[in-house]
Structure formats: C-alpha cells, structure tokens
mmCIF file of C-alpha atoms in Angstrom:
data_model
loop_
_atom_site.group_PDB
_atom_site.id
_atom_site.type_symbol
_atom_site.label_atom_id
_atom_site.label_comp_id
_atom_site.label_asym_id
_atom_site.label_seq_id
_atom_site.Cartn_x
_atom_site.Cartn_y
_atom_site.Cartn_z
ATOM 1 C CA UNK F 30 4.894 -13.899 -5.115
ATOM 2 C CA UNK F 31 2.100 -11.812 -6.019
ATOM 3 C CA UNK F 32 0.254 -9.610 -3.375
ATOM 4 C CA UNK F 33 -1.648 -6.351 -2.870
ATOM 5 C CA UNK F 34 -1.035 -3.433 -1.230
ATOM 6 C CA UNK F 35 -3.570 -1.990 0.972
ATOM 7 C CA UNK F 36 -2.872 1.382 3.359
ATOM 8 C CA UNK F 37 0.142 3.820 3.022
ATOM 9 C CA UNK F 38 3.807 3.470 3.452
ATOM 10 C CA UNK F 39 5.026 4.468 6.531
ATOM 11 C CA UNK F 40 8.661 4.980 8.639
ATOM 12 C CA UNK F 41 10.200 5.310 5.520
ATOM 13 C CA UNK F 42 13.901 5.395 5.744
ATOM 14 C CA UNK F 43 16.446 5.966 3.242
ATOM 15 C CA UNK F 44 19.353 3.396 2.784
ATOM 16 C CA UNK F 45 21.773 4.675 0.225
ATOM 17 C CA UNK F 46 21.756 7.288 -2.326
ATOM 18 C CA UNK F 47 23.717 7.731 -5.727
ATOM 19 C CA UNK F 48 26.625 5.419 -6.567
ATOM 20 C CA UNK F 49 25.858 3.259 -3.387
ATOM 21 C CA UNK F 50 23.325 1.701 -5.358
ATOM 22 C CA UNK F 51 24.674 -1.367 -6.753
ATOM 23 C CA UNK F 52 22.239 -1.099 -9.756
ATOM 24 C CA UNK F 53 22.278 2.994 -10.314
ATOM 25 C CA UNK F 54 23.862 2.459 -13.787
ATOM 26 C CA UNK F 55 21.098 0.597 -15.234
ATOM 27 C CA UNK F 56 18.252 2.451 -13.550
ATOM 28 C CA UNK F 57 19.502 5.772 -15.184
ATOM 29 C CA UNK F 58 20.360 3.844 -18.273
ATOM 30 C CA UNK F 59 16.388 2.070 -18.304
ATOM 31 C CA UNK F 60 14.694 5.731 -16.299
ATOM 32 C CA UNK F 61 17.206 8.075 -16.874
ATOM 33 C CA UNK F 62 19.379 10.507 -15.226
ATOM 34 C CA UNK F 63 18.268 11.658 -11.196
ATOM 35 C CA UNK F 64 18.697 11.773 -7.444
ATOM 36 C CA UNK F 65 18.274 7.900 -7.165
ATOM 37 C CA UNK F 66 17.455 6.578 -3.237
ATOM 38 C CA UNK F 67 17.111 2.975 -2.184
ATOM 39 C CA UNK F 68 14.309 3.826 0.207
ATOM 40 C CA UNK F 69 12.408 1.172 2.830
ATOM 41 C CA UNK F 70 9.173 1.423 4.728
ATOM 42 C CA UNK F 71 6.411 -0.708 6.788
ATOM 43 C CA UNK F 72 3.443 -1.483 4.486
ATOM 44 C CA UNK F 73 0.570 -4.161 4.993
ATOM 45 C CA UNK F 74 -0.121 -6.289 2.037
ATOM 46 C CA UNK F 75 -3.045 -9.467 0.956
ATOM 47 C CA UNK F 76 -1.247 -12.270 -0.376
ATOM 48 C CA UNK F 77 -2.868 -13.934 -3.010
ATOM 49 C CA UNK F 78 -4.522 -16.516 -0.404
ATOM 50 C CA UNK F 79 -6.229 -14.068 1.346
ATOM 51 C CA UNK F 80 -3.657 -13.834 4.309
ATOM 52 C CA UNK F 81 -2.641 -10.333 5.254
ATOM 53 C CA UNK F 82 0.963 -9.367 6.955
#
C-alpha cells in the first residue's frame, strides 16, 4: 500500500529493545552493529486515493 506521510510522529513508545527483536540479527547484519528499538507512534498519512487517516 503506498501512502504519504504528512505531520510529525507523535506518542512514540518503545516496544522492545536488543535481542527482543525477532529480526535484530539481520538488521545489524544489513545496518550494522547498534542500540536497535522497535519503536511505535501516531502519524497521519494520504493514501494514494486521496483519503487521509
């Protein structure tokens, strides 16, 4: 689904950090090494039909 993103993130929240990731070993393999956080957040966003959510 393709979309833009219009304003800022906001109420982000962190959900798991480090090894909790299921995928950590191939974002430091693809990004490298790091503090990795699965993060989430409110944004509004323009789908490609014009309707915003």
């Amino acid at each position: 689904m393709n979309f833009q993103i219009i304003g800022n993130i906001t109420n982000i929240e962190t959900k798991a950090v480090g090894k909790s990731i299921r995928e950590v070993e191939r974002l430091q393999k693809n990004y490298g090494n790091g503090r990795w956080r699965k993060l989430k957040g409110i944004v509004t966003i323009i789908l490609t039909d014009g309707i915003a959510c």
